[in-house]
Amino acid sequence: LLRPYKVWQQPDDLGMYLAIWGGGNPAIWWAALVAIVLCGVRALRGDGVAWSFLSIGYLIYLAMWIPIHRAVYLYSYMPALYLGILALAGLLDACWRGRAQIWEQSAILLPVFTVSLLGLGYLYGAIASSLTLATYVALLGRSNWSGRFVCAIFVATSIAVFLYFLPLWVPWPLTHGGVDARMWFNNAGLGNWI
């Protein structure tokens, strides 16, 4: 998702653009990567065979592309992503039931902060992230409310990001600026040196 690309783009008769973006929901995809790392930690602690299966399966799906010397496309990552999403679902369930540790809950919030900063801009993203963090810290002392908050804020963020990118997944008319705003890392900066 660091180098988004338009699979297809065409102007319509009203001067708007129809575009299809070749990418997924950054909130879910980035959180799935964090979840796989947490899943690996849980597997090393011996928390169950399911965590081991998910983390080893994810690594094997990625490792099979190491000897390939041709361009690897987005669909090549999909089997590994499915295991990452299952790991994310397991961790969100652990958060909701109060079985996730504080550092695991905090790690799941990191993609939420990243998406807020990139999607809302630095000012509004920092405000949203600060409010989220303040609420999370305030809920830490209460039973399992902090875990439920993490789960709820992640689901709300995922839905908001889904609605934001929906016009690029089903080609709905957007202005040229609207299409460009949804192409994160498309300008000078991080995406160009990776």
PDB file of N, CA and C in Angstrom, residues 27-77:
ATOM      1  N   ALA A  27      -6.331   0.363   6.947  1.00  0.00           N
ATOM      2  CA  ALA A  27      -6.517   0.099   8.378  1.00  0.00           C
ATOM      3  C   ALA A  27      -6.445  -1.400   8.649  1.00  0.00           C
ATOM      4  N   ILE A  28      -7.107  -2.192   7.836  1.00  0.00           N
ATOM      5  CA  ILE A  28      -7.126  -3.642   8.045  1.00  0.00           C
ATOM      6  C   ILE A  28      -5.798  -4.261   7.645  1.00  0.00           C
ATOM      7  N   TRP A  29      -5.251  -3.838   6.506  1.00  0.00           N
ATOM      8  CA  TRP A  29      -4.007  -4.455   6.029  1.00  0.00           C
ATOM      9  C   TRP A  29      -2.852  -4.176   6.976  1.00  0.00           C
ATOM     10  N   TRP A  30      -2.709  -2.949   7.432  1.00  0.00           N
ATOM     11  CA  TRP A  30      -1.611  -2.618   8.335  1.00  0.00           C
ATOM     12  C   TRP A  30      -1.811  -3.263   9.701  1.00  0.00           C
ATOM     13  N   ALA A  31      -3.053  -3.307  10.151  1.00  0.00           N
ATOM     14  CA  ALA A  31      -3.322  -3.965  11.434  1.00  0.00           C
ATOM     15  C   ALA A  31      -3.104  -5.474  11.331  1.00  0.00           C
ATOM     16  N   ALA A  32      -3.338  -6.050  10.158  1.00  0.00           N
ATOM     17  CA  ALA A  32      -3.078  -7.481   9.970  1.00  0.00           C
ATOM     18  C   ALA A  32      -1.581  -7.767  10.102  1.00  0.00           C
ATOM     19  N   LEU A  33      -0.751  -6.866   9.626  1.00  0.00           N
ATOM     20  CA  LEU A  33       0.695  -7.040   9.777  1.00  0.00           C
ATOM     21  C   LEU A  33       1.099  -6.957  11.251  1.00  0.00           C
ATOM     22  N   VAL A  34       0.536  -6.001  11.968  1.00  0.00           N
ATOM     23  CA  VAL A  34       0.791  -5.895  13.408  1.00  0.00           C
ATOM     24  C   VAL A  34       0.277  -7.148  14.119  1.00  0.00           C
ATOM     25  N   ALA A  35      -0.889  -7.631  13.697  1.00  0.00           N
ATOM     26  CA  ALA A  35      -1.477  -8.815  14.325  1.00  0.00           C
ATOM     27  C   ALA A  35      -0.620 -10.056  14.109  1.00  0.00           C
ATOM     28  N   ILE A  36       0.017 -10.165  12.955  1.00  0.00           N
ATOM     29  CA  ILE A  36       0.885 -11.320  12.718  1.00  0.00           C
ATOM     30  C   ILE A  36       2.095 -11.286  13.646  1.00  0.00           C
ATOM     31  N   VAL A  37       2.641 -10.098  13.881  1.00  0.00           N
ATOM     32  CA  VAL A  37       3.760  -9.986  14.823  1.00  0.00           C
ATOM     33  C   VAL A  37       3.298 -10.391  16.225  1.00  0.00           C
ATOM     34  N   LEU A  38       2.152  -9.877  16.654  1.00  0.00           N
ATOM     35  CA  LEU A  38       1.609 -10.243  17.964  1.00  0.00           C
ATOM     36  C   LEU A  38       1.264 -11.724  18.023  1.00  0.00           C
ATOM     37  N   CYS A  39       0.791 -12.257  16.914  1.00  0.00           N
ATOM     38  CA  CYS A  39       0.470 -13.676  16.817  1.00  0.00           C
ATOM     39  C   CYS A  39       1.734 -14.516  17.002  1.00  0.00           C
ATOM     40  N   GLY A  40       2.842 -14.071  16.399  1.00  0.00           N
ATOM     41  CA  GLY A  40       4.112 -14.766  16.567  1.00  0.00           C
ATOM     42  C   GLY A  40       4.584 -14.747  18.010  1.00  0.00           C
ATOM     43  N   VAL A  41       4.398 -13.615  18.686  1.00  0.00           N
ATOM     44  CA  VAL A  41       4.765 -13.531  20.111  1.00  0.00           C
ATOM     45  C   VAL A  41       3.918 -14.499  20.929  1.00  0.00           C
ATOM     46  N   ARG A  42       2.618 -14.530  20.639  1.00  0.00           N
ATOM     47  CA  ARG A  42       1.747 -15.464  21.354  1.00  0.00           C
ATOM     48  C   ARG A  42       2.121 -16.917  21.058  1.00  0.00           C
ATOM     49  N   ALA A  43       2.530 -17.191  19.827  1.00  0.00           N
ATOM     50  CA  ALA A  43       2.947 -18.553  19.473  1.00  0.00           C
ATOM     51  C   ALA A  43       4.215 -18.941  20.229  1.00  0.00           C
ATOM     52  N   LEU A  44       5.156 -18.007  20.342  1.00  0.00           N
ATOM     53  CA  LEU A  44       6.394 -18.292  21.078  1.00  0.00           C
ATOM     54  C   LEU A  44       6.144 -18.486  22.570  1.00  0.00           C
ATOM     55  N   ARG A  45       5.115 -17.806  23.096  1.00  0.00           N
ATOM     56  CA  ARG A  45       4.763 -17.982  24.507  1.00  0.00           C
ATOM     57  C   ARG A  45       4.028 -19.292  24.752  1.00  0.00           C
ATOM     58  N   GLY A  46       3.588 -19.945  23.683  1.00  0.00           N
ATOM     59  CA  GLY A  46       2.870 -21.211  23.827  1.00  0.00           C
ATOM     60  C   GLY A  46       1.405 -21.025  24.165  1.00  0.00           C
ATOM     61  N   ASP A  47       0.785 -19.978  23.618  1.00  0.00           N
ATOM     62  CA  ASP A  47      -0.624 -19.700  23.915  1.00  0.00           C
ATOM     63  C   ASP A  47      -1.605 -20.567  23.130  1.00  0.00           C
ATOM     64  N   GLY A  48      -1.117 -21.405  22.271  1.00  0.00           N
ATOM     65  CA  GLY A  48      -2.019 -22.288  21.536  1.00  0.00           C
ATOM     66  C   GLY A  48      -1.519 -22.563  20.137  1.00  0.00           C
ATOM     67  N   VAL A  49      -2.019 -23.662  19.590  1.00  0.00           N
ATOM     68  CA  VAL A  49      -1.575 -24.083  18.267  1.00  0.00           C
ATOM     69  C   VAL A  49      -2.117 -23.170  17.170  1.00  0.00           C
ATOM     70  N   ALA A  50      -3.248 -22.533  17.395  1.00  0.00           N
ATOM     71  CA  ALA A  50      -3.822 -21.649  16.377  1.00  0.00           C
ATOM     72  C   ALA A  50      -2.900 -20.473  16.082  1.00  0.00           C
ATOM     73  N   TRP A  51      -2.287 -19.896  17.129  1.00  0.00           N
ATOM     74  CA  TRP A  51      -1.371 -18.773  16.920  1.00  0.00           C
ATOM     75  C   TRP A  51      -0.146 -19.229  16.136  1.00  0.00           C
ATOM     76  N   SER A  52       0.342 -20.417  16.430  1.00  0.00           N
ATOM     77  CA  SER A  52       1.485 -20.966  15.695  1.00  0.00           C
ATOM     78  C   SER A  52       1.128 -21.208  14.235  1.00  0.00           C
ATOM     79  N   PHE A  53      -0.042 -21.773  13.999  1.00  0.00           N
ATOM     80  CA  PHE A  53      -0.482 -22.042  12.627  1.00  0.00           C
ATOM     81  C   PHE A  53      -0.547 -20.757  11.814  1.00  0.00           C
ATOM     82  N   LEU A  54      -1.151 -19.723  12.382  1.00  0.00           N
ATOM     83  CA  LEU A  54      -1.307 -18.464  11.657  1.00  0.00           C
ATOM     84  C   LEU A  54       0.043 -17.810  11.361  1.00  0.00           C
ATOM     85  N   SER A  55       0.915 -17.747  12.341  1.00  0.00           N
ATOM     86  CA  SER A  55       2.191 -17.065  12.128  1.00  0.00           C
ATOM     87  C   SER A  55       3.096 -17.852  11.186  1.00  0.00           C
ATOM     88  N   ILE A  56       3.159 -19.171  11.332  1.00  0.00           N
ATOM     89  CA  ILE A  56       3.993 -19.979  10.439  1.00  0.00           C
ATOM     90  C   ILE A  56       3.417 -19.981   9.026  1.00  0.00           C
ATOM     91  N   GLY A  57       2.116 -20.102   8.909  1.00  0.00           N
ATOM     92  CA  GLY A  57       1.481 -20.057   7.589  1.00  0.00           C
ATOM     93  C   GLY A  57       1.730 -18.742   6.873  1.00  0.00           C
ATOM     94  N   TYR A  58       1.639 -17.632   7.601  1.00  0.00           N
ATOM     95  CA  TYR A  58       1.904 -16.310   7.018  1.00  0.00           C
ATOM     96  C   TYR A  58       3.335 -16.238   6.491  1.00  0.00           C
ATOM     97  N   LEU A  59       4.283 -16.681   7.295  1.00  0.00           N
ATOM     98  CA  LEU A  59       5.689 -16.638   6.884  1.00  0.00           C
ATOM     99  C   LEU A  59       5.954 -17.552   5.687  1.00  0.00           C
ATOM    100  N   ILE A  60       5.323 -18.711   5.651  1.00  0.00           N
ATOM    101  CA  ILE A  60       5.520 -19.623   4.524  1.00  0.00           C
ATOM    102  C   ILE A  60       4.941 -19.028   3.241  1.00  0.00           C
ATOM    103  N   TYR A  61       3.780 -18.412   3.341  1.00  0.00           N
ATOM    104  CA  TYR A  61       3.196 -17.783   2.146  1.00  0.00           C
ATOM    105  C   TYR A  61       4.095 -16.667   1.608  1.00  0.00           C
ATOM    106  N   LEU A  62       4.729 -15.924   2.487  1.00  0.00           N
ATOM    107  CA  LEU A  62       5.643 -14.876   2.022  1.00  0.00           C
ATOM    108  C   LEU A  62       6.966 -15.464   1.548  1.00  0.00           C
ATOM    109  N   ALA A  63       7.452 -16.500   2.230  1.00  0.00           N
ATOM    110  CA  ALA A  63       8.748 -17.084   1.893  1.00  0.00           C
ATOM    111  C   ALA A  63       8.749 -17.727   0.511  1.00  0.00           C
ATOM    112  N   MET A  64       7.602 -18.191   0.056  1.00  0.00           N
ATOM    113  CA  MET A  64       7.593 -18.845  -1.254  1.00  0.00           C
ATOM    114  C   MET A  64       7.868 -17.864  -2.391  1.00  0.00           C
ATOM    115  N   TRP A  65       7.786 -16.560  -2.120  1.00  0.00           N
ATOM    116  CA  TRP A  65       8.063 -15.566  -3.157  1.00  0.00           C
ATOM    117  C   TRP A  65       9.518 -15.124  -3.172  1.00  0.00           C
ATOM    118  N   ILE A  66      10.307 -15.556  -2.192  1.00  0.00           N
ATOM    119  CA  ILE A  66      11.717 -15.147  -2.134  1.00  0.00           C
ATOM    120  C   ILE A  66      12.499 -15.608  -3.372  1.00  0.00           C
ATOM    121  N   PRO A  67      12.381 -16.862  -3.815  1.00  0.00           N
ATOM    122  CA  PRO A  67      13.177 -17.262  -4.974  1.00  0.00           C
ATOM    123  C   PRO A  67      12.647 -16.750  -6.320  1.00  0.00           C
ATOM    124  N   ILE A  68      11.483 -16.146  -6.342  1.00  0.00           N
ATOM    125  CA  ILE A  68      10.888 -15.663  -7.586  1.00  0.00           C
ATOM    126  C   ILE A  68      11.584 -14.363  -7.991  1.00  0.00           C
ATOM    127  N   HIS A  69      12.040 -14.296  -9.225  1.00  0.00           N
ATOM    128  CA  HIS A  69      12.774 -13.115  -9.686  1.00  0.00           C
ATOM    129  C   HIS A  69      11.958 -12.251 -10.634  1.00  0.00           C
ATOM    130  N   ARG A  70      10.686 -12.470 -10.730  1.00  0.00           N
ATOM    131  CA  ARG A  70       9.831 -11.611 -11.544  1.00  0.00           C
ATOM    132  C   ARG A  70       9.060 -10.671 -10.624  1.00  0.00           C
ATOM    133  N   ALA A  71       8.366  -9.750 -11.213  1.00  0.00           N
ATOM    134  CA  ALA A  71       7.570  -8.812 -10.419  1.00  0.00           C
ATOM    135  C   ALA A  71       6.472  -9.571  -9.684  1.00  0.00           C
ATOM    136  N   VAL A  72       6.309  -9.266  -8.420  1.00  0.00           N
ATOM    137  CA  VAL A  72       5.262  -9.872  -7.618  1.00  0.00           C
ATOM    138  C   VAL A  72       4.137  -8.855  -7.497  1.00  0.00           C
ATOM    139  N   TYR A  73       2.934  -9.279  -7.773  1.00  0.00           N
ATOM    140  CA  TYR A  73       1.796  -8.370  -7.787  1.00  0.00           C
ATOM    141  C   TYR A  73       1.003  -8.467  -6.496  1.00  0.00           C
ATOM    142  N   LEU A  74       0.058  -7.574  -6.360  1.00  0.00           N
ATOM    143  CA  LEU A  74      -0.737  -7.478  -5.154  1.00  0.00           C
ATOM    144  C   LEU A  74      -1.463  -8.782  -4.830  1.00  0.00           C
ATOM    145  N   TYR A  75      -1.974  -9.451  -5.845  1.00  0.00           N
ATOM    146  CA  TYR A  75      -2.706 -10.681  -5.591  1.00  0.00           C
ATOM    147  C   TYR A  75      -1.800 -11.786  -5.040  1.00  0.00           C
ATOM    148  N   SER A  76      -0.504 -11.647  -5.201  1.00  0.00           N
ATOM    149  CA  SER A  76       0.426 -12.630  -4.654  1.00  0.00           C
ATOM    150  C   SER A  76       0.452 -12.596  -3.132  1.00  0.00           C
ATOM    151  N   TYR A  77       0.089 -11.461  -2.547  1.00  0.00           N
ATOM    152  CA  TYR A  77       0.092 -11.299  -1.090  1.00  0.00           C
ATOM    153  C   TYR A  77      -1.211 -11.785  -0.456  1.00  0.00           C
TER     154      TYR A  77
END
